């Protein structure tokens, strides 16, 4: 009975194990359990069943169950001897995988905690292991694949890692279920084209709507890759232009008064009140500061508008758009936008001139935002903006990442609810296949390499943009390679200086070709770049 209680407390199977001893080691402040496997009929590889005990092989295994109490299991694994062939072998191990010093239960706890927004260090403390052990299991078990492109595809950017490929990384999201499709290291158009060119044509044609902000690169991506889909500008981003223009007017009017005046203090104190949609305000009556008079909220706003005619005009424009936007259907969107653009041009408030030009430039795609989905809601980037907030939290709690591939996997693993770890861990060969693939093909400098700077050692090295965690060459090796191409010393210096000036330099990023239509190799592309 006591044995069964101990087995259950450790989270082990009574079918496989027997507890020989269990006690608290006060010096090490952890529990110690000594266990053995139950005797079972085992056959040798030669087919003989004449098996006897040879010796015991004690194996110390770190074990953490749901209670998160530090515990060490001393597993007395039997070494068996075959009487027929004289071979010795170990009995089956149901406690841990191979020669691992972590029990399967500990690995499960680590993988479960990795699903939460916790740093590797915090997970290591909970599982009584080192942070490097957590990182190793993360690399072995977490390998998030790209999802199939959905019918409605969100695309947005977020702040990249400090040494990433550009200031912004790119996020792809499924509109229907909110799942992350993929996380890309750059939002640059050349990289996005390279990425989507690897996806089958049939899958890309499945995308019916592409939703994004007003970044020109996404518009060009739609024209080049998703030209059969409908390009939609997210409402939040173009409405922000109107609210920003109103705030500029408020600040201009406010600064026209002295800091000690009531007008300055009112416009500064009630900036948020003026920016809100009037339909969402509580029309309460109270005594307002600097006015010394009781009035309702709407009457108070009317009083603020009377401070300056430009402020009143800008406020009325903002409110008219907010109220009309919600009532306008897709069929009437063109007429409504044309009317509003003309009104902004004729309002004689300079801050709205730029807004009118922006709306005119993106008019076709703003109209598409009036489309409604199957639930009767307008398509917007609201869900992806929420996901961006989660990504910021992941980056903050982990104090940054040194490897974008790990960062990408952690984002997808945490946010996608259905993302599961691998059933079997990657072996060393799989973990190093990125390096082995390219180290044995150093002459194949065609495309896809980046010359980047290590943020810790400040050393330059060549890596492949698909495998940012795998360093390929040092500067000396790269220069040796250049010499093997029979370049002059002057050309080598020029090439090296050119690369050093561009830390995030993509070699042949747009698949540049020569006069015969052949792809330029790494050296020829650099030569062409220098000449230009």
Coordinates of N, CA and C in Angstrom, one line a residue, residues 361-525:
X361 N -4.7 58.3 -52.3 CA -3.7 57.3 -52.8 C -4.2 55.9 -52.5
X362 N -4.8 55.7 -51.3 CA -5.2 54.3 -50.9 C -6.7 54.1 -51.1
X363 N -7.4 54.9 -51.8 CA -8.8 54.9 -51.8 C -9.4 53.5 -52.2
X364 N -8.9 52.9 -53.2 CA -9.4 51.6 -53.7 C -9.3 50.5 -52.6
X365 N -8.3 50.6 -51.8 CA -8.1 49.5 -50.8 C -8.8 49.9 -49.5
X366 N -9.0 51.2 -49.3 CA -9.8 51.6 -48.1 C -11.3 51.2 -48.3
X367 N -11.7 51.3 -49.6 CA -13.1 50.9 -49.9 C -13.3 49.4 -49.6
X368 N -12.2 48.6 -49.9 CA -12.3 47.1 -49.6 C -12.5 46.8 -48.2
X369 N -12.1 47.7 -47.3 CA -12.3 47.5 -45.8 C -13.7 47.5 -45.4
X370 N -14.6 48.0 -46.3 CA -16.0 48.0 -45.9 C -16.7 46.7 -46.2
X371 N -15.9 45.7 -46.8 CA -16.4 44.4 -47.0 C -16.7 43.7 -45.6
X372 N -17.7 42.9 -45.5 CA -18.0 42.2 -44.3 C -17.7 40.7 -44.4
X373 N -17.3 40.0 -43.3 CA -17.0 38.6 -43.3 C -18.3 37.8 -43.2
X374 N -18.2 36.5 -43.0 CA -19.4 35.7 -42.8 C -20.2 35.9 -41.6
X375 N -19.6 36.6 -40.6 CA -20.3 36.9 -39.4 C -20.9 38.4 -39.4
X376 N -20.8 39.0 -40.6 CA -21.3 40.4 -40.7 C -20.5 41.5 -40.1
X377 N -19.2 41.1 -39.8 CA -18.2 42.1 -39.3 C -17.3 42.6 -40.4
X378 N -16.8 43.8 -40.3 CA -15.8 44.3 -41.2 C -14.5 43.7 -40.9
X379 N -13.7 43.4 -41.9 CA -12.4 42.8 -41.7 C -11.4 43.8 -41.3
X380 N -10.7 43.5 -40.2 CA -9.7 44.5 -39.7 C -8.5 43.7 -39.2
X381 N -7.5 44.5 -38.8 CA -6.3 43.9 -38.2 C -6.3 43.9 -36.7
X382 N -7.5 44.0 -36.1 CA -7.6 44.0 -34.6 C -7.0 42.8 -34.0
X383 N -7.3 41.6 -34.6 CA -6.7 40.4 -33.9 C -5.2 40.3 -34.0
X384 N -4.7 40.7 -35.1 CA -3.2 40.7 -35.3 C -2.5 41.7 -34.4
X385 N -3.2 42.8 -34.1 CA -2.6 43.8 -33.2 C -2.5 43.2 -31.8
X386 N -3.6 42.4 -31.4 CA -3.5 41.8 -30.1 C -2.4 40.8 -30.0
X387 N -2.2 40.0 -31.1 CA -1.1 39.1 -31.2 C 0.3 39.8 -31.1
X388 N 0.4 41.0 -31.7 CA 1.6 41.7 -31.5 C 1.9 42.1 -30.1
X389 N 0.9 42.3 -29.3 CA 1.0 42.6 -27.9 C 1.6 41.4 -27.1
X390 N 1.1 40.2 -27.5 CA 1.6 39.0 -26.9 C 3.1 38.8 -27.2
X391 N 3.4 39.1 -28.5 CA 4.8 38.9 -28.9 C 5.7 39.8 -28.1
X392 N 5.3 41.1 -27.8 CA 6.1 42.0 -27.0 C 6.3 41.4 -25.6
X393 N 5.2 40.8 -25.1 CA 5.3 40.2 -23.7 C 6.3 39.1 -23.7
X394 N 6.3 38.3 -24.8 CA 7.2 37.1 -24.9 C 8.7 37.6 -24.9
X395 N 8.9 38.7 -25.7 CA 10.3 39.2 -25.8 C 10.7 39.8 -24.5
X396 N 9.8 40.5 -23.8 CA 10.1 41.2 -22.6 C 10.4 40.2 -21.5
X397 N 9.6 39.2 -21.3 CA 9.8 38.3 -20.2 C 11.1 37.5 -20.4
X398 N 11.5 37.3 -21.6 CA 12.7 36.5 -21.9 C 14.0 37.4 -22.0
X399 N 13.8 38.7 -21.9 CA 15.0 39.7 -22.0 C 15.7 39.5 -23.4
X400 N 14.9 39.3 -24.4 CA 15.4 39.2 -25.8 C 15.9 37.8 -26.1
X401 N 16.2 37.6 -27.4 CA 16.7 36.3 -27.9 C 17.9 36.5 -28.7
X402 N 18.8 35.5 -28.7 CA 20.0 35.6 -29.5 C 19.8 34.9 -30.9
X403 N 18.7 34.2 -31.0 CA 18.5 33.4 -32.2 C 17.0 33.6 -32.7
X404 N 16.9 34.1 -33.9 CA 15.5 34.4 -34.4 C 14.7 33.1 -34.6
X405 N 15.4 32.1 -35.0 CA 14.7 30.8 -35.2 C 14.0 30.3 -33.9
X406 N 14.8 30.4 -32.8 CA 14.2 30.1 -31.5 C 13.1 31.0 -31.1
X407 N 13.3 32.3 -31.4 CA 12.2 33.3 -31.1 C 11.0 33.0 -31.9
X408 N 11.1 32.7 -33.1 CA 9.9 32.3 -34.0 C 9.2 31.1 -33.4
X409 N 10.0 30.0 -33.1 CA 9.3 28.8 -32.6 C 8.6 29.1 -31.3
X410 N 9.2 29.9 -30.4 CA 8.6 30.2 -29.1 C 7.3 30.9 -29.3
X411 N 7.3 31.9 -30.2 CA 6.1 32.7 -30.4 C 4.9 31.8 -30.9
X412 N 5.2 30.9 -31.9 CA 4.2 30.1 -32.5 C 3.7 29.0 -31.5
X413 N 4.7 28.5 -30.7 CA 4.4 27.4 -29.7 C 3.5 28.0 -28.6
X414 N 3.7 29.2 -28.2 CA 2.9 29.8 -27.1 C 1.5 30.2 -27.6
X415 N 1.5 30.9 -28.7 CA 0.2 31.5 -29.2 C -0.7 30.5 -29.8
X416 N -0.2 29.6 -30.6 CA -1.1 28.6 -31.3 C -1.5 27.5 -30.3
X417 N -2.7 27.5 -30.0 CA -3.2 26.5 -28.9 C -3.0 25.0 -29.4
X418 N -3.1 24.8 -30.7 CA -3.0 23.4 -31.1 C -1.5 23.0 -31.4
X419 N -0.6 23.8 -31.2 CA 0.8 23.5 -31.5 C 1.4 22.5 -30.4
X420 N 1.9 21.4 -30.9 CA 2.4 20.4 -30.0 C 3.9 20.1 -30.2
X421 N 4.6 19.7 -29.2 CA 6.0 19.3 -29.3 C 6.1 18.0 -30.2
X422 N 7.3 17.8 -30.7 CA 7.6 16.6 -31.5 C 7.4 15.3 -30.6
X423 N 6.9 14.3 -31.2 CA 6.8 13.0 -30.4 C 8.1 12.4 -30.0
X424 N 9.1 12.6 -31.0 CA 10.5 12.1 -30.7 C 11.4 13.3 -30.9
X425 N 12.4 13.4 -30.1 CA 13.3 14.6 -30.2 C 14.2 14.5 -31.4
X426 N 14.6 15.6 -31.9 CA 15.6 15.6 -33.0 C 16.9 15.1 -32.5
X427 N 17.6 14.3 -33.3 CA 18.9 13.8 -32.9 C 20.0 14.8 -33.4
X428 N 21.2 14.6 -33.0 CA 22.3 15.5 -33.3 C 22.5 15.7 -34.8
X429 N 22.2 14.7 -35.5 CA 22.4 14.8 -37.0 C 21.3 15.8 -37.5
X430 N 20.1 15.7 -37.0 CA 19.1 16.6 -37.5 C 19.3 18.0 -37.1
X431 N 19.9 18.2 -35.8 CA 20.1 19.5 -35.3 C 21.3 20.2 -36.1
X432 N 22.2 19.4 -36.6 CA 23.4 19.9 -37.3 C 23.3 19.8 -38.8
X433 N 22.1 19.4 -39.3 CA 22.0 19.2 -40.8 C 22.1 20.5 -41.5
X434 N 21.7 21.6 -40.9 CA 21.9 22.9 -41.5 C 23.3 23.2 -41.8
X435 N 24.2 22.9 -40.8 CA 25.6 23.2 -41.0 C 26.2 22.2 -42.0
X436 N 25.9 20.9 -41.8 CA 26.5 19.9 -42.7 C 26.1 20.1 -44.1
X437 N 24.9 20.6 -44.4 CA 24.4 20.8 -45.7 C 25.3 21.8 -46.5
X438 N 25.7 22.9 -45.8 CA 26.4 24.0 -46.4 C 27.9 23.9 -46.3
X439 N 28.4 23.3 -45.2 CA 29.8 23.3 -45.0 C 30.5 22.4 -46.1
X440 N 29.7 21.4 -46.6 CA 30.3 20.6 -47.7 C 30.0 21.1 -49.1
X441 N 29.4 22.3 -49.1 CA 29.1 22.9 -50.4 C 29.6 24.3 -50.5
X442 N 30.8 24.6 -50.0 CA 31.2 26.0 -49.9 C 31.4 26.6 -51.3
X443 N 31.5 25.9 -52.3 CA 31.7 26.5 -53.6 C 30.3 26.9 -54.2
X444 N 29.2 26.5 -53.6 CA 27.9 26.8 -54.1 C 27.4 28.1 -53.6
X445 N 28.1 29.2 -53.9 CA 27.7 30.5 -53.5 C 26.7 31.1 -54.5
X446 N 25.5 30.8 -54.4 CA 24.5 31.3 -55.3 C 23.7 32.4 -54.8
X447 N 22.9 32.1 -53.7 CA 22.0 33.1 -53.2 C 21.7 32.7 -51.7
X448 N 21.2 33.7 -51.0 CA 20.7 33.4 -49.7 C 21.6 33.6 -48.5
X449 N 22.8 34.2 -48.7 CA 23.8 34.3 -47.7 C 23.8 35.7 -47.1
X450 N 24.1 35.9 -45.8 CA 24.1 37.2 -45.2 C 25.5 37.3 -44.5
X451 N 26.1 38.5 -44.6 CA 27.3 38.8 -43.9 C 26.9 39.6 -42.7
X452 N 26.9 39.0 -41.5 CA 26.3 39.7 -40.3 C 27.3 39.7 -39.2
X453 N 27.0 40.5 -38.2 CA 27.9 40.8 -37.0 C 27.3 40.1 -35.8
X454 N 28.2 39.4 -35.1 CA 27.8 38.7 -33.9 C 27.7 39.8 -32.8
X455 N 26.5 40.0 -32.1 CA 26.4 41.1 -31.2 C 27.2 40.9 -29.9
X456 N 27.7 39.7 -29.7 CA 28.5 39.5 -28.4 C 30.0 39.7 -28.7
X457 N 30.5 39.0 -29.8 CA 31.9 39.0 -30.0 C 32.3 40.1 -31.0
X458 N 31.3 40.8 -31.6 CA 31.6 41.8 -32.6 C 32.4 41.3 -33.8
X459 N 32.3 40.0 -34.0 CA 33.0 39.4 -35.2 C 32.1 39.2 -36.3
X460 N 32.6 39.4 -37.5 CA 31.8 39.2 -38.7 C 31.8 37.8 -39.2
X461 N 30.7 37.3 -39.7 CA 30.6 35.9 -40.2 C 29.6 35.8 -41.2
X462 N 29.7 34.8 -42.1 CA 28.7 34.5 -43.1 C 27.7 33.5 -42.7
X463 N 26.4 33.7 -42.8 CA 25.4 32.7 -42.5 C 24.4 32.7 -43.6
X464 N 23.6 31.6 -43.6 CA 22.5 31.5 -44.6 C 21.3 32.1 -44.0
X465 N 20.5 32.8 -44.8 CA 19.3 33.5 -44.2 C 18.2 32.6 -43.8
X466 N 18.2 31.3 -44.3 CA 17.2 30.4 -43.9 C 17.6 29.7 -42.6
X467 N 18.9 29.7 -42.3 CA 19.4 29.1 -41.1 C 20.3 30.0 -40.2
X468 N 19.6 31.1 -39.6 CA 20.4 32.1 -39.0 C 21.2 31.6 -37.8
X469 N 20.8 30.4 -37.2 CA 21.5 29.9 -36.0 C 22.8 29.2 -36.4
X470 N 23.1 29.0 -37.7 CA 24.2 28.2 -38.1 C 25.3 29.0 -38.7
X471 N 26.4 29.4 -38.0 CA 27.4 30.2 -38.7 C 28.1 29.3 -39.7
X472 N 28.4 30.0 -40.9 CA 29.0 29.2 -42.0 C 30.5 29.5 -42.1
X473 N 30.9 30.7 -42.2 CA 32.3 31.1 -42.4 C 32.7 32.2 -41.6
X474 N 34.0 32.3 -41.2 CA 34.6 33.5 -40.6 C 35.1 34.4 -41.7
X475 N 35.5 35.6 -41.3 CA 36.0 36.5 -42.3 C 37.2 35.9 -43.0
X476 N 38.1 35.3 -42.3 CA 39.4 34.7 -42.9 C 39.0 33.7 -43.9
X477 N 38.0 32.8 -43.6 CA 37.6 31.8 -44.5 C 37.0 32.4 -45.8
X478 N 36.2 33.4 -45.6 CA 35.6 34.1 -46.7 C 36.6 34.7 -47.6
X479 N 37.7 35.3 -47.0 CA 38.7 36.0 -47.8 C 39.5 34.9 -48.6
X480 N 39.7 33.7 -47.9 CA 40.4 32.6 -48.6 C 39.6 32.1 -49.8
X481 N 38.3 32.1 -49.6 CA 37.4 31.7 -50.7 C 37.5 32.7 -51.9
X482 N 37.5 34.0 -51.5 CA 37.6 35.0 -52.5 C 39.0 34.9 -53.3
X483 N 40.0 34.5 -52.6 CA 41.3 34.4 -53.2 C 41.3 33.2 -54.2
X484 N 40.6 32.2 -53.8 CA 40.5 31.0 -54.7 C 39.8 31.3 -56.0
X485 N 39.0 32.5 -56.0 CA 38.3 32.9 -57.2 C 39.3 33.7 -58.1
X486 N 40.6 33.8 -57.7 CA 41.6 34.5 -58.5 C 41.2 36.0 -58.6
X487 N 40.8 36.6 -57.5 CA 40.5 38.1 -57.5 C 41.8 38.8 -57.1
X488 N 41.9 40.0 -57.6 CA 43.1 40.8 -57.2 C 42.9 41.3 -55.7
X489 N 44.0 41.7 -55.1 CA 43.9 42.2 -53.7 C 43.0 43.4 -53.6
X490 N 43.0 44.3 -54.6 CA 42.2 45.5 -54.6 C 40.7 45.1 -54.6
X491 N 40.4 44.0 -55.4 CA 39.0 43.6 -55.5 C 38.5 43.0 -54.2
X492 N 39.4 42.2 -53.6 CA 39.1 41.6 -52.3 C 38.8 42.6 -51.2
X493 N 39.7 43.7 -51.2 CA 39.5 44.8 -50.2 C 38.1 45.5 -50.5
X494 N 37.9 45.7 -51.8 CA 36.6 46.4 -52.1 C 35.4 45.6 -51.7
X495 N 35.5 44.3 -52.0 CA 34.3 43.4 -51.6 C 34.1 43.3 -50.1
X496 N 35.2 43.2 -49.4 CA 35.2 43.1 -47.9 C 34.6 44.3 -47.3
X497 N 35.1 45.5 -47.8 CA 34.6 46.8 -47.3 C 33.1 47.0 -47.6
X498 N 32.7 46.5 -48.8 CA 31.3 46.7 -49.2 C 30.4 45.9 -48.2
X499 N 30.9 44.7 -47.9 CA 30.0 43.9 -47.0 C 30.0 44.5 -45.6
X500 N 31.2 44.9 -45.1 CA 31.2 45.5 -43.7 C 30.3 46.7 -43.6
X501 N 30.2 47.5 -44.7 CA 29.3 48.7 -44.6 C 27.8 48.3 -44.5
X502 N 27.5 47.1 -44.8 CA 26.1 46.7 -44.8 C 25.9 45.4 -44.0
X503 N 25.7 45.6 -42.7 CA 25.7 44.4 -41.8 C 24.6 43.4 -42.1
X504 N 23.5 43.9 -42.7 CA 22.4 43.0 -43.0 C 22.3 42.8 -44.5
X505 N 23.4 42.5 -45.1 CA 23.5 42.5 -46.6 C 23.0 41.1 -47.1
X506 N 22.0 41.1 -47.9 CA 21.5 39.9 -48.6 C 22.3 39.7 -49.9
X507 N 22.9 38.5 -50.2 CA 23.5 38.3 -51.4 C 22.5 37.9 -52.5
X508 N 22.4 38.6 -53.5 CA 21.5 38.4 -54.6 C 20.0 38.2 -54.1
X509 N 19.5 39.2 -53.4 CA 18.2 39.1 -52.7 C 17.1 39.0 -53.7
X510 N 17.2 39.6 -54.9 CA 16.1 39.6 -55.9 C 16.4 38.7 -57.0
X511 N 17.3 37.7 -56.8 CA 17.6 36.7 -57.8 C 18.1 37.3 -59.1
X512 N 19.0 38.3 -59.0 CA 19.5 39.0 -60.1 C 20.2 38.0 -61.1
X513 N 20.0 38.3 -62.4 CA 20.5 37.5 -63.5 C 21.4 38.3 -64.4
X514 N 22.3 37.5 -65.1 CA 23.1 38.2 -66.1 C 22.4 38.4 -67.4
X515 N 23.2 38.8 -68.4 CA 22.5 39.0 -69.7 C 21.9 37.8 -70.4
X516 N 22.4 36.6 -70.0 CA 21.8 35.4 -70.5 C 20.7 34.8 -69.7
X517 N 20.3 35.5 -68.7 CA 19.2 35.0 -67.8 C 19.7 34.0 -66.7
X518 N 21.0 33.8 -66.6 CA 21.5 32.9 -65.5 C 21.6 33.7 -64.2
X519 N 21.3 33.0 -63.1 CA 21.5 33.6 -61.8 C 23.0 34.0 -61.5
X520 N 23.2 35.2 -61.0 CA 24.6 35.6 -60.7 C 25.0 34.9 -59.4
X521 N 26.2 34.4 -59.3 CA 26.7 33.8 -58.1 C 27.1 34.9 -57.1
X522 N 27.5 34.5 -55.9 CA 27.7 35.4 -54.8 C 28.8 36.5 -55.2
X523 N 29.9 36.0 -55.8 CA 31.0 37.0 -56.2 C 30.5 37.9 -57.2
X524 N 29.9 37.4 -58.3 CA 29.5 38.3 -59.4 C 28.4 39.3 -58.9
X525 N 27.6 38.9 -58.0 CA 26.6 39.8 -57.5 C 27.2 41.0 -56.8

